[in-house]
Amino acid sequence: MKSLIDILNLSTAEIDELIRTAISISDNPAKYSDICRGKTLANLFFEPSTRTRMSIESAMYSLGGNVINMNDQSTSSASKGESLSDTIRVVSSYVDILAIRHPSEGAGLLASEFSSVPVINAGDGGHCHPTQTLADLLTIYREKGSFDDLTIGFCGDLKYGRTVHSLIKALLRYKDVKIYLISPEELALPSYLKDYMNELGNSYIETISLEDAIPNLDVLYMTRIQKERFQDINTYENLKDVYILKKESLNLAKDNLSIMHPLPRVNEISIEVDNDPRACYFKQVLNGKYMRMSLIIKLLSLYEKTASVKETGSHNDIGSNKEIISNEKIDSDFKCKNPHCITNHERGLKGVYEIKDGKKQCAYCEYEEDIS
Ligand code: NCD
């Protein structure tokens, strides 16, 4: 049984396969409309969501399957003090697959350890969001035809923006991808991701200036400042409008720039940009549904029913196969120092870490600490 907890759970060959199926679904939805008949997906949302929850739900319905939802914590057993692992054990016995969104980092991994069915991580706190990455990858593939040789700028909240974290990990495996990290220092990318980039020899440039970066970009990935993750509201207020992409800013950009955003948008892209042919953020939404359909088919091992799909399209060389090497996991009395880590919220859950470049890295949330 396979789950999607981190985008690196999928090889680049599997991503190619998901893209091929998603394109086939968008070309011929009727062919897939019954493939999940008799299967049920549970949506367990412990954090607010509109598009991801509805996208997963609509993906499952479009495949002919059923969906049960748990999205109001006040009426669920979590409000009675039930642990996440117990909830997962119970719910996974009702369904064939489950999707979880949770405010604690590493909650998706924990869920997959206790579930008897495949788990889709639909966002774990500020950590990662692999199904948004699938939406983003299909969008980039459709816009650019390849992931190789791209220059992509991530702008805004790179600290808490989980969609950024997952997309960076995914793109690092392709050839000559150049990354601009555009953020104020307070919202800089977590160090474990910079370490991945260094490990894989990828070049990245950090800047606070969107204007300086924009002329170089093939893709600009704008993000919302993640208000709900700030401990101190004044810091959020000071930073909330730090980047606003306006029509004038685009005068400096390439004609074939693709402007992306995982949505919801707050202020960071002005509405006047929506009519620019370079704006792709509403295309991402539909691409997300097709990729989630493709993912559900894969995780439920229903690919054999779509055998003819494998022959359509030939995106042969959309990626090389640079994989991040996993180190041995050590289970001890380790306590993760990240207050948002699931290990600090789930009763009885022991910490697990890996040693990486002289640092301890939590296996659940990837937070790093120096060994002193
Ligand atoms: C993102 C998320 O939830 O992380 N939204 C989404 O899934 N489409 C981005 C965000 O909330 O800013």
mmCIF file of C-alpha atoms and ligand atoms in Angstrom:
data_model
loop_
_atom_site.group_PDB
_atom_site.id
_atom_site.type_symbol
_atom_site.label_atom_id
_atom_site.label_comp_id
_atom_site.label_asym_id
_atom_site.label_seq_id
_atom_site.Cartn_x
_atom_site.Cartn_y
_atom_site.Cartn_z
ATOM 1 C CA MET A 1 0.000 0.000 0.000
ATOM 2 C CA LYS A 2 1.339 3.390 -0.938
ATOM 3 C CA SER A 3 0.496 6.793 0.533
ATOM 4 C CA LEU A 4 1.382 10.310 -0.604
ATOM 5 C CA ILE A 5 2.785 12.123 2.422
ATOM 6 C CA ASP A 6 5.724 13.930 0.841
ATOM 7 C CA ILE A 7 6.165 14.650 -2.855
ATOM 8 C CA LEU A 8 9.391 12.617 -2.722
ATOM 9 C CA ASN A 9 7.300 9.497 -2.100
ATOM 10 C CA LEU A 10 6.778 9.643 -5.868
ATOM 11 C CA SER A 11 9.636 9.021 -8.259
ATOM 12 C CA THR A 12 9.898 11.274 -11.294
ATOM 13 C CA ALA A 13 8.752 8.301 -13.407
ATOM 14 C CA GLU A 14 5.603 8.073 -11.262
ATOM 15 C CA ILE A 15 5.051 11.805 -11.655
ATOM 16 C CA ASP A 16 5.284 11.364 -15.439
ATOM 17 C CA GLU A 17 2.722 8.589 -15.170
ATOM 18 C CA LEU A 18 0.372 10.758 -13.066
ATOM 19 C CA ILE A 19 0.696 13.596 -15.575
ATOM 20 C CA ARG A 20 -0.064 11.291 -18.503
ATOM 21 C CA THR A 21 -3.169 9.967 -16.787
ATOM 22 C CA ALA A 22 -4.299 13.468 -15.763
ATOM 23 C CA ILE A 23 -4.022 14.659 -19.361
ATOM 24 C CA SER A 24 -5.936 11.606 -20.530
ATOM 25 C CA ILE A 25 -8.646 12.340 -17.925
ATOM 26 C CA SER A 26 -8.947 15.945 -19.075
ATOM 27 C CA ASP A 27 -9.191 14.799 -22.722
ATOM 28 C CA ASN A 28 -11.705 12.064 -22.018
ATOM 29 C CA PRO A 29 -13.371 12.364 -18.600
ATOM 30 C CA ALA A 30 -16.182 9.930 -19.476
ATOM 31 C CA LYS A 31 -13.694 7.076 -19.721
ATOM 32 C CA TYR A 32 -12.871 7.472 -16.029
ATOM 33 C CA SER A 33 -16.286 8.303 -14.675
ATOM 34 C CA ASP A 34 -16.928 4.880 -13.170
ATOM 35 C CA ILE A 35 -13.466 3.664 -12.280
ATOM 36 C CA CYS A 36 -13.906 4.152 -8.493
ATOM 37 C CA ARG A 37 -17.421 2.737 -8.267
ATOM 38 C CA GLY A 38 -17.885 1.114 -4.863
ATOM 39 C CA LYS A 39 -14.841 2.883 -3.360
ATOM 40 C CA THR A 40 -15.069 5.463 -0.566
ATOM 41 C CA LEU A 41 -12.706 8.266 0.372
ATOM 42 C CA ALA A 42 -12.699 9.956 3.806
ATOM 43 C CA ASN A 43 -11.771 13.625 3.948
ATOM 44 C CA LEU A 44 -10.432 14.445 7.423
ATOM 45 C CA PHE A 45 -9.912 18.185 7.619
ATOM 46 C CA PHE A 46 -8.697 19.534 10.974
ATOM 47 C CA GLU A 47 -7.881 22.933 9.428
ATOM 48 C CA PRO A 48 -9.957 25.284 7.247
ATOM 49 C CA SER A 49 -9.976 24.484 3.547
ATOM 50 C CA THR A 50 -12.200 25.213 0.606
ATOM 51 C CA ARG A 51 -10.377 24.335 -2.553
ATOM 52 C CA THR A 52 -8.285 21.351 -1.512
ATOM 53 C CA ARG A 53 -11.163 19.613 0.267
ATOM 54 C CA MET A 54 -13.600 20.322 -2.554
ATOM 55 C CA SER A 55 -11.020 19.414 -5.184
ATOM 56 C CA ILE A 56 -10.436 15.997 -3.586
ATOM 57 C CA GLU A 57 -14.161 15.498 -3.121
ATOM 58 C CA SER A 58 -14.989 16.466 -6.669
ATOM 59 C CA ALA A 59 -12.108 14.279 -7.959
ATOM 60 C CA MET A 60 -13.520 11.232 -6.162
ATOM 61 C CA TYR A 61 -17.087 11.910 -7.365
ATOM 62 C CA SER A 62 -15.873 12.376 -10.944
ATOM 63 C CA LEU A 63 -14.349 8.902 -10.715
ATOM 64 C CA GLY A 64 -17.696 7.446 -9.619
ATOM 65 C CA GLY A 65 -16.642 6.989 -5.965
ATOM 66 C CA ASN A 66 -18.154 8.110 -2.665
ATOM 67 C CA VAL A 67 -16.872 10.590 -0.090
ATOM 68 C CA ILE A 68 -17.401 10.907 3.645
ATOM 69 C CA ASN A 69 -16.283 14.124 5.307
ATOM 70 C CA MET A 70 -15.096 15.132 8.728
ATOM 71 C CA ASN A 71 -14.484 18.840 8.686
ATOM 72 C CA ASP A 72 -16.086 20.217 11.819
ATOM 73 C CA GLN A 73 -13.821 19.445 14.724
ATOM 74 C CA SER A 74 -16.368 20.625 17.257
ATOM 75 C CA THR A 75 -18.621 17.684 16.370
ATOM 76 C CA SER A 76 -15.870 15.069 16.048
ATOM 77 C CA SER A 77 -14.234 12.877 18.674
ATOM 78 C CA ALA A 78 -11.081 14.998 18.509
ATOM 79 C CA SER A 79 -13.035 17.508 20.611
ATOM 80 C CA LYS A 80 -13.492 14.733 23.220
ATOM 81 C CA GLY A 81 -9.734 14.316 23.373
ATOM 82 C CA GLU A 82 -9.296 11.424 20.949
ATOM 83 C CA SER A 83 -5.742 11.051 19.652
ATOM 84 C CA LEU A 84 -5.093 11.417 15.934
ATOM 85 C CA SER A 85 -3.817 7.848 15.724
ATOM 86 C CA ASP A 86 -7.078 6.476 17.152
ATOM 87 C CA THR A 87 -9.172 8.609 14.778
ATOM 88 C CA ILE A 88 -7.136 7.304 11.859
ATOM 89 C CA ARG A 89 -7.429 3.663 12.954
ATOM 90 C CA VAL A 90 -11.199 4.031 13.200
ATOM 91 C CA VAL A 91 -11.841 6.001 10.016
ATOM 92 C CA SER A 92 -9.514 3.888 7.885
ATOM 93 C CA SER A 93 -11.606 0.865 8.687
ATOM 94 C CA TYR A 94 -14.632 2.504 7.008
ATOM 95 C CA VAL A 95 -13.021 3.569 3.741
ATOM 96 C CA ASP A 96 -10.641 2.642 0.917
ATOM 97 C CA ILE A 97 -8.503 5.793 1.007
ATOM 98 C CA LEU A 98 -8.267 8.875 3.179
ATOM 99 C CA ALA A 99 -7.109 12.472 2.838
ATOM 100 C CA ILE A 100 -6.000 14.442 5.874
ATOM 101 C CA ARG A 101 -5.271 18.105 6.522
ATOM 102 C CA HIS A 102 -3.964 18.951 9.971
ATOM 103 C CA PRO A 103 -2.319 21.976 11.643
ATOM 104 C CA SER A 104 0.546 19.883 13.084
ATOM 105 C CA GLU A 105 3.630 19.272 10.962
ATOM 106 C CA GLY A 106 4.180 15.567 10.379
ATOM 107 C CA ALA A 107 0.499 14.666 10.967
ATOM 108 C CA GLY A 108 0.269 13.098 7.499
ATOM 109 C CA LEU A 109 3.174 10.777 8.228
ATOM 110 C CA LEU A 110 1.673 9.794 11.562
ATOM 111 C CA ALA A 111 -1.671 9.094 9.855
ATOM 112 C CA SER A 112 0.005 6.822 7.296
ATOM 113 C CA GLU A 113 1.616 4.839 10.128
ATOM 114 C CA PHE A 114 -1.772 4.045 11.684
ATOM 115 C CA SER A 115 -3.989 3.808 8.609
ATOM 116 C CA SER A 116 -4.997 0.515 7.052
ATOM 117 C CA VAL A 117 -5.636 2.304 3.710
ATOM 118 C CA PRO A 118 -3.576 4.738 1.569
ATOM 119 C CA VAL A 119 -3.289 8.270 2.968
ATOM 120 C CA ILE A 120 -3.115 11.544 1.048
ATOM 121 C CA ASN A 121 -1.477 14.398 2.945
ATOM 122 C CA ALA A 122 -3.602 17.414 2.059
ATOM 123 C CA GLY A 123 -1.378 19.802 4.045
ATOM 124 C CA ASP A 124 0.338 19.384 7.429
ATOM 125 C CA GLY A 125 0.754 22.775 9.096
ATOM 126 C CA GLY A 126 3.513 24.848 7.485
ATOM 127 C CA HIS A 127 5.371 21.728 6.364
ATOM 128 C CA CYS A 128 4.247 20.320 3.027
ATOM 129 C CA HIS A 129 1.373 19.976 0.582
ATOM 130 C CA PRO A 130 2.171 17.386 -2.067
ATOM 131 C CA THR A 131 -1.166 17.356 -3.919
ATOM 132 C CA GLN A 132 -0.882 21.106 -4.573
ATOM 133 C CA THR A 133 2.528 20.286 -6.010
ATOM 134 C CA LEU A 134 0.922 17.803 -8.379
ATOM 135 C CA ALA A 135 -1.412 20.598 -9.533
ATOM 136 C CA ASP A 136 1.565 22.922 -9.924
ATOM 137 C CA LEU A 137 3.614 20.367 -11.853
ATOM 138 C CA LEU A 138 0.853 19.681 -14.355
ATOM 139 C CA THR A 139 0.431 23.440 -14.823
ATOM 140 C CA ILE A 140 4.150 23.975 -15.399
ATOM 141 C CA TYR A 141 4.291 20.984 -17.720
ATOM 142 C CA ARG A 142 1.375 22.274 -19.759
ATOM 143 C CA GLU A 143 2.792 25.791 -19.907
ATOM 144 C CA LYS A 144 6.453 24.966 -20.472
ATOM 145 C CA GLY A 145 6.502 21.398 -21.855
ATOM 146 C CA SER A 146 9.304 20.327 -19.503
ATOM 147 C CA PHE A 147 10.710 20.856 -16.024
ATOM 148 C CA ASP A 148 14.307 21.031 -17.166
ATOM 149 C CA ASP A 149 16.230 24.321 -17.493
ATOM 150 C CA LEU A 150 13.558 26.361 -15.726
ATOM 151 C CA THR A 151 14.146 29.495 -13.723
ATOM 152 C CA ILE A 152 11.446 29.777 -11.088
ATOM 153 C CA GLY A 153 10.953 32.495 -8.491
ATOM 154 C CA PHE A 154 9.094 31.801 -5.242
ATOM 155 C CA CYS A 155 7.825 35.018 -3.729
ATOM 156 C CA GLY A 156 6.216 35.830 -0.371
ATOM 157 C CA ASP A 157 5.930 33.570 2.642
ATOM 158 C CA LEU A 158 8.607 30.969 2.020
ATOM 159 C CA LYS A 159 8.814 30.122 5.715
ATOM 160 C CA TYR A 160 5.271 28.869 6.293
ATOM 161 C CA GLY A 161 4.188 28.371 2.659
ATOM 162 C CA ARG A 162 3.919 24.594 2.525
ATOM 163 C CA THR A 163 3.116 24.575 -1.191
ATOM 164 C CA VAL A 164 6.494 26.239 -1.803
ATOM 165 C CA HIS A 165 8.314 23.602 0.258
ATOM 166 C CA SER A 166 6.824 20.708 -1.664
ATOM 167 C CA LEU A 167 7.252 22.270 -5.102
ATOM 168 C CA ILE A 168 10.901 23.089 -4.429
ATOM 169 C CA LYS A 169 11.556 19.479 -3.408
ATOM 170 C CA ALA A 170 9.851 18.231 -6.553
ATOM 171 C CA LEU A 171 11.734 20.550 -8.913
ATOM 172 C CA LEU A 172 15.135 19.861 -7.398
ATOM 173 C CA ARG A 173 15.150 16.498 -9.163
ATOM 174 C CA TYR A 174 15.118 18.018 -12.645
ATOM 175 C CA LYS A 175 17.985 19.223 -14.736
ATOM 176 C CA ASP A 176 19.342 22.770 -14.386
ATOM 177 C CA VAL A 177 16.466 24.201 -12.403
ATOM 178 C CA LYS A 178 17.404 27.606 -11.047
ATOM 179 C CA ILE A 179 15.527 28.942 -8.041
ATOM 180 C CA TYR A 180 15.018 32.522 -6.855
ATOM 181 C CA LEU A 181 13.864 32.816 -3.246
ATOM 182 C CA ILE A 182 12.156 36.195 -2.951
ATOM 183 C CA SER A 183 11.174 37.054 0.616
ATOM 184 C CA PRO A 184 12.003 39.279 3.562
ATOM 185 C CA GLU A 185 14.386 37.682 6.041
ATOM 186 C CA GLU A 186 11.565 36.953 8.517
ATOM 187 C CA LEU A 187 9.840 34.750 5.933
ATOM 188 C CA ALA A 188 12.892 32.983 4.523
ATOM 189 C CA LEU A 189 12.800 29.349 3.427
ATOM 190 C CA PRO A 190 13.495 26.833 6.260
ATOM 191 C CA SER A 191 17.114 25.793 6.452
ATOM 192 C CA TYR A 192 16.421 22.098 5.817
ATOM 193 C CA LEU A 193 15.242 22.991 2.310
ATOM 194 C CA LYS A 194 18.301 25.105 1.615
ATOM 195 C CA ASP A 195 20.341 22.128 2.788
ATOM 196 C CA TYR A 196 18.534 19.876 0.260
ATOM 197 C CA MET A 197 19.375 22.333 -2.470
ATOM 198 C CA ASN A 198 23.020 22.431 -1.446
ATOM 199 C CA GLU A 199 23.114 18.643 -1.174
ATOM 200 C CA LEU A 200 21.860 18.274 -4.730
ATOM 201 C CA GLY A 201 24.095 21.021 -6.051
ATOM 202 C CA ASN A 202 21.209 23.215 -7.183
ATOM 203 C CA SER A 203 21.802 26.893 -7.474
ATOM 204 C CA TYR A 204 19.507 29.336 -5.723
ATOM 205 C CA ILE A 205 19.536 33.061 -5.269
ATOM 206 C CA GLU A 206 18.011 34.801 -2.246
ATOM 207 C CA THR A 207 16.733 38.324 -2.666
ATOM 208 C CA ILE A 208 14.133 40.586 -1.134
ATOM 209 C CA SER A 209 13.494 42.369 -4.420
ATOM 210 C CA LEU A 210 10.805 41.037 -6.737
ATOM 211 C CA GLU A 211 11.729 43.733 -9.287
ATOM 212 C CA ASP A 212 15.329 42.509 -9.449
ATOM 213 C CA ALA A 213 14.327 38.884 -9.887
ATOM 214 C CA ILE A 214 11.386 39.145 -12.256
ATOM 215 C CA PRO A 215 13.236 39.739 -15.582
ATOM 216 C CA ASN A 216 15.047 36.389 -15.153
ATOM 217 C CA LEU A 217 12.033 34.207 -14.459
ATOM 218 C CA ASP A 218 10.172 31.616 -16.553
ATOM 219 C CA VAL A 219 7.763 30.956 -13.684
ATOM 220 C CA LEU A 220 6.783 33.277 -10.830
ATOM 221 C CA TYR A 221 5.126 31.472 -7.906
ATOM 222 C CA MET A 222 3.401 34.048 -5.697
ATOM 223 C CA THR A 223 2.176 33.110 -2.217
ATOM 224 C CA ARG A 224 -0.066 34.463 0.507
ATOM 225 C CA ILE A 225 1.501 35.552 3.807
ATOM 226 C CA GLN A 226 0.186 32.781 6.082
ATOM 227 C CA LYS A 227 -1.564 34.851 8.762
ATOM 228 C CA GLU A 228 -2.740 31.818 10.766
ATOM 229 C CA ARG A 229 0.826 30.606 11.389
ATOM 230 C CA PHE A 230 2.146 33.801 13.033
ATOM 231 C CA GLN A 231 2.567 33.811 16.818
ATOM 232 C CA ASP A 232 2.515 37.599 16.826
ATOM 233 C CA ILE A 233 -0.130 39.458 14.820
ATOM 234 C CA ASN A 234 1.974 42.660 14.658
ATOM 235 C CA THR A 235 4.672 40.852 12.703
ATOM 236 C CA TYR A 236 1.998 39.693 10.270
ATOM 237 C CA GLU A 237 0.587 43.226 9.955
ATOM 238 C CA ASN A 238 4.065 44.572 9.125
ATOM 239 C CA LEU A 239 4.684 41.957 6.479
ATOM 240 C CA LYS A 240 1.280 41.312 4.951
ATOM 241 C CA ASP A 241 1.600 43.641 1.956
ATOM 242 C CA VAL A 242 5.316 43.257 1.416
ATOM 243 C CA TYR A 243 4.767 42.034 -2.169
ATOM 244 C CA ILE A 244 1.969 43.084 -4.465
ATOM 245 C CA LEU A 245 2.324 42.012 -8.077
ATOM 246 C CA LYS A 246 0.950 44.807 -10.237
ATOM 247 C CA LYS A 247 0.576 45.275 -13.969
ATOM 248 C CA GLU A 248 3.583 47.627 -14.004
ATOM 249 C CA SER A 249 5.823 45.036 -12.342
ATOM 250 C CA LEU A 250 5.155 42.781 -15.316
ATOM 251 C CA ASN A 251 6.673 45.275 -17.761
ATOM 252 C CA LEU A 252 10.035 43.910 -16.722
ATOM 253 C CA ALA A 253 9.024 40.251 -17.122
ATOM 254 C CA LYS A 254 9.481 37.820 -20.007
ATOM 255 C CA ASP A 255 6.610 37.546 -22.501
ATOM 256 C CA ASN A 256 6.278 33.860 -21.728
ATOM 257 C CA LEU A 257 6.425 34.153 -17.938
ATOM 258 C CA SER A 258 3.900 31.897 -16.164
ATOM 259 C CA ILE A 259 2.406 33.501 -13.049
ATOM 260 C CA MET A 260 1.258 30.919 -10.533
ATOM 261 C CA HIS A 261 -0.380 31.023 -7.098
ATOM 262 C CA PRO A 262 -1.832 28.118 -5.081
ATOM 263 C CA LEU A 263 -4.743 30.340 -3.963
ATOM 264 C CA PRO A 264 -6.416 31.715 -1.917
ATOM 265 C CA ARG A 265 -5.076 35.100 -2.975
ATOM 266 C CA VAL A 266 -5.322 37.960 -0.516
ATOM 267 C CA ASN A 267 -3.527 41.093 -1.759
ATOM 268 C CA GLU A 268 -0.358 39.768 -3.324
ATOM 269 C CA ILE A 269 -1.558 39.791 -6.935
ATOM 270 C CA SER A 270 -3.667 42.742 -8.010
ATOM 271 C CA ILE A 271 -6.863 41.897 -9.802
ATOM 272 C CA GLU A 272 -5.713 43.771 -12.928
ATOM 273 C CA VAL A 273 -3.127 41.007 -13.481
ATOM 274 C CA ASP A 274 -5.891 38.401 -13.936
ATOM 275 C CA ASN A 275 -6.435 39.446 -17.559
ATOM 276 C CA ASP A 276 -2.774 39.133 -18.437
ATOM 277 C CA PRO A 277 -2.254 36.037 -20.626
ATOM 278 C CA ARG A 278 0.671 35.104 -18.370
ATOM 279 C CA ALA A 279 -1.640 34.532 -15.356
ATOM 280 C CA CYS A 280 -2.040 30.776 -14.778
ATOM 281 C CA TYR A 281 -3.462 30.611 -11.267
ATOM 282 C CA PHE A 282 -6.989 29.717 -12.217
ATOM 283 C CA LYS A 283 -5.699 27.020 -14.580
ATOM 284 C CA GLN A 284 -3.935 25.456 -11.569
ATOM 285 C CA VAL A 285 -7.307 24.793 -9.953
ATOM 286 C CA LEU A 286 -8.610 22.498 -12.694
ATOM 287 C CA ASN A 287 -5.207 20.894 -13.153
ATOM 288 C CA GLY A 288 -5.354 20.111 -9.423
ATOM 289 C CA LYS A 289 -8.586 18.224 -9.828
ATOM 290 C CA TYR A 290 -7.200 16.137 -12.721
ATOM 291 C CA MET A 291 -4.012 15.333 -10.822
ATOM 292 C CA ARG A 292 -5.964 14.343 -7.705
ATOM 293 C CA MET A 293 -8.112 12.054 -9.854
ATOM 294 C CA SER A 294 -4.962 10.564 -11.312
ATOM 295 C CA LEU A 295 -3.473 10.140 -7.817
ATOM 296 C CA ILE A 296 -6.576 8.424 -6.400
ATOM 297 C CA ILE A 297 -6.521 5.968 -9.330
ATOM 298 C CA LYS A 298 -2.861 5.264 -8.627
ATOM 299 C CA LEU A 299 -3.175 4.868 -4.861
ATOM 300 C CA LEU A 300 -6.151 2.547 -5.276
ATOM 301 C CA SER A 301 -4.092 0.532 -7.789
ATOM 302 C CA LEU A 302 -6.694 0.931 -10.503
ATOM 303 C CA TYR A 303 -4.157 1.605 -13.233
ATOM 304 C CA GLU A 304 -4.692 -1.745 -14.891
ATOM 305 C CA LYS A 305 -8.149 -0.540 -15.882
ATOM 306 C CA THR A 306 -6.555 2.351 -17.774
ATOM 307 C CA ALA A 307 -3.923 0.317 -19.600
ATOM 308 C CA SER A 308 -4.386 2.155 -22.894
ATOM 309 C CA VAL A 309 -3.479 5.425 -21.169
ATOM 310 C CA LYS A 310 0.086 4.282 -20.713
ATOM 311 C CA GLU A 311 0.618 4.438 -24.454
ATOM 312 C CA THR A 312 -0.747 7.942 -24.993
ATOM 313 C CA GLY A 313 1.573 10.936 -24.919
ATOM 314 C CA SER A 314 5.310 10.670 -24.769
ATOM 315 C CA HIS A 315 6.853 13.068 -22.303
ATOM 316 C CA ASN A 316 9.946 10.920 -22.330
ATOM 317 C CA ASP A 317 12.516 12.992 -20.739
ATOM 318 C CA ILE A 318 10.682 15.300 -18.416
ATOM 319 C CA GLY A 319 13.115 14.619 -15.659
ATOM 320 C CA SER A 320 16.311 13.056 -14.599
ATOM 321 C CA ASN A 321 16.197 10.937 -11.477
ATOM 322 C CA LYS A 322 18.072 12.769 -8.788
ATOM 323 C CA GLU A 323 16.701 11.304 -5.571
ATOM 324 C CA ILE A 324 17.365 12.576 -2.073
ATOM 325 C CA ILE A 325 19.148 9.861 -0.142
ATOM 326 C CA SER A 326 17.422 8.814 3.028
ATOM 327 C CA ASN A 327 19.503 8.237 6.137
ATOM 328 C CA GLU A 328 18.910 5.731 8.894
ATOM 329 C CA LYS A 329 16.088 6.725 11.241
ATOM 330 C CA ILE A 330 16.908 6.700 14.944
ATOM 331 C CA ASP A 331 14.188 6.182 17.487
ATOM 332 C CA SER A 332 15.106 7.334 20.991
ATOM 333 C CA ASP A 333 13.989 9.822 23.615
ATOM 334 C CA PHE A 334 14.448 12.549 21.016
ATOM 335 C CA LYS A 335 12.156 15.525 21.482
ATOM 336 C CA CYS A 336 11.604 17.710 18.417
ATOM 337 C CA LYS A 337 12.163 21.402 19.170
ATOM 338 C CA ASN A 338 9.570 22.531 16.637
ATOM 339 C CA PRO A 339 6.486 23.439 18.722
ATOM 340 C CA HIS A 340 4.260 22.736 15.704
ATOM 341 C CA CYS A 341 5.556 19.194 15.238
ATOM 342 C CA ILE A 342 2.983 16.421 15.696
ATOM 343 C CA THR A 343 5.344 14.663 18.116
ATOM 344 C CA ASN A 344 4.677 17.510 20.571
ATOM 345 C CA HIS A 345 0.904 17.175 20.263
ATOM 346 C CA GLU A 346 0.180 13.458 20.042
ATOM 347 C CA ARG A 347 0.184 11.564 23.331
ATOM 348 C CA GLY A 348 2.734 8.805 23.553
ATOM 349 C CA LEU A 349 4.322 9.464 20.149
ATOM 350 C CA LYS A 350 8.087 9.136 20.357
ATOM 351 C CA GLY A 351 10.398 11.331 18.350
ATOM 352 C CA VAL A 352 12.417 9.873 15.502
ATOM 353 C CA TYR A 353 15.331 11.598 13.849
ATOM 354 C CA GLU A 354 17.988 11.184 11.203
ATOM 355 C CA ILE A 355 21.539 12.457 11.354
ATOM 356 C CA LYS A 356 22.268 14.702 8.406
ATOM 357 C CA ASP A 357 25.389 16.796 7.938
ATOM 358 C CA GLY A 358 26.021 16.877 11.657
ATOM 359 C CA LYS A 359 22.435 17.879 12.470
ATOM 360 C CA LYS A 360 19.519 15.977 13.930
ATOM 361 C CA GLN A 361 16.520 16.138 11.627
ATOM 362 C CA CYS A 362 13.049 15.198 12.884
ATOM 363 C CA ALA A 363 11.579 12.423 10.726
ATOM 364 C CA TYR A 364 8.064 13.896 11.074
ATOM 365 C CA CYS A 365 8.479 17.629 10.402
ATOM 366 C CA GLU A 366 12.090 17.798 9.035
ATOM 367 C CA TYR A 367 13.019 20.501 11.568
ATOM 368 C CA GLU A 368 16.773 20.505 12.061
ATOM 369 C CA GLU A 369 18.804 21.125 15.188
ATOM 370 C CA ASP A 370 22.538 21.243 15.663
ATOM 371 C CA ILE A 371 24.088 18.442 17.652
ATOM 372 C CA SER A 372 25.862 20.149 20.487
HETATM 373 C C1 NCD B 1 -2.617 26.543 0.076
HETATM 374 C C2 NCD B 1 -2.526 25.837 1.403
HETATM 375 O O1 NCD B 1 -3.537 25.417 1.969
HETATM 376 O O2 NCD B 1 -1.407 25.685 1.858
HETATM 377 N N1 NCD B 1 -3.894 26.502 -0.496
HETATM 378 C C3 NCD B 1 -4.295 25.419 -1.162
HETATM 379 O O3 NCD B 1 -4.195 24.306 -0.739
HETATM 380 N N2 NCD B 1 -4.787 25.633 -2.373
HETATM 381 C C4 NCD B 1 -2.044 27.899 0.102
HETATM 382 C C5 NCD B 1 -2.506 28.852 1.141
HETATM 383 O O4 NCD B 1 -3.341 28.554 1.994
HETATM 384 O O5 NCD B 1 -1.994 29.971 1.107
#
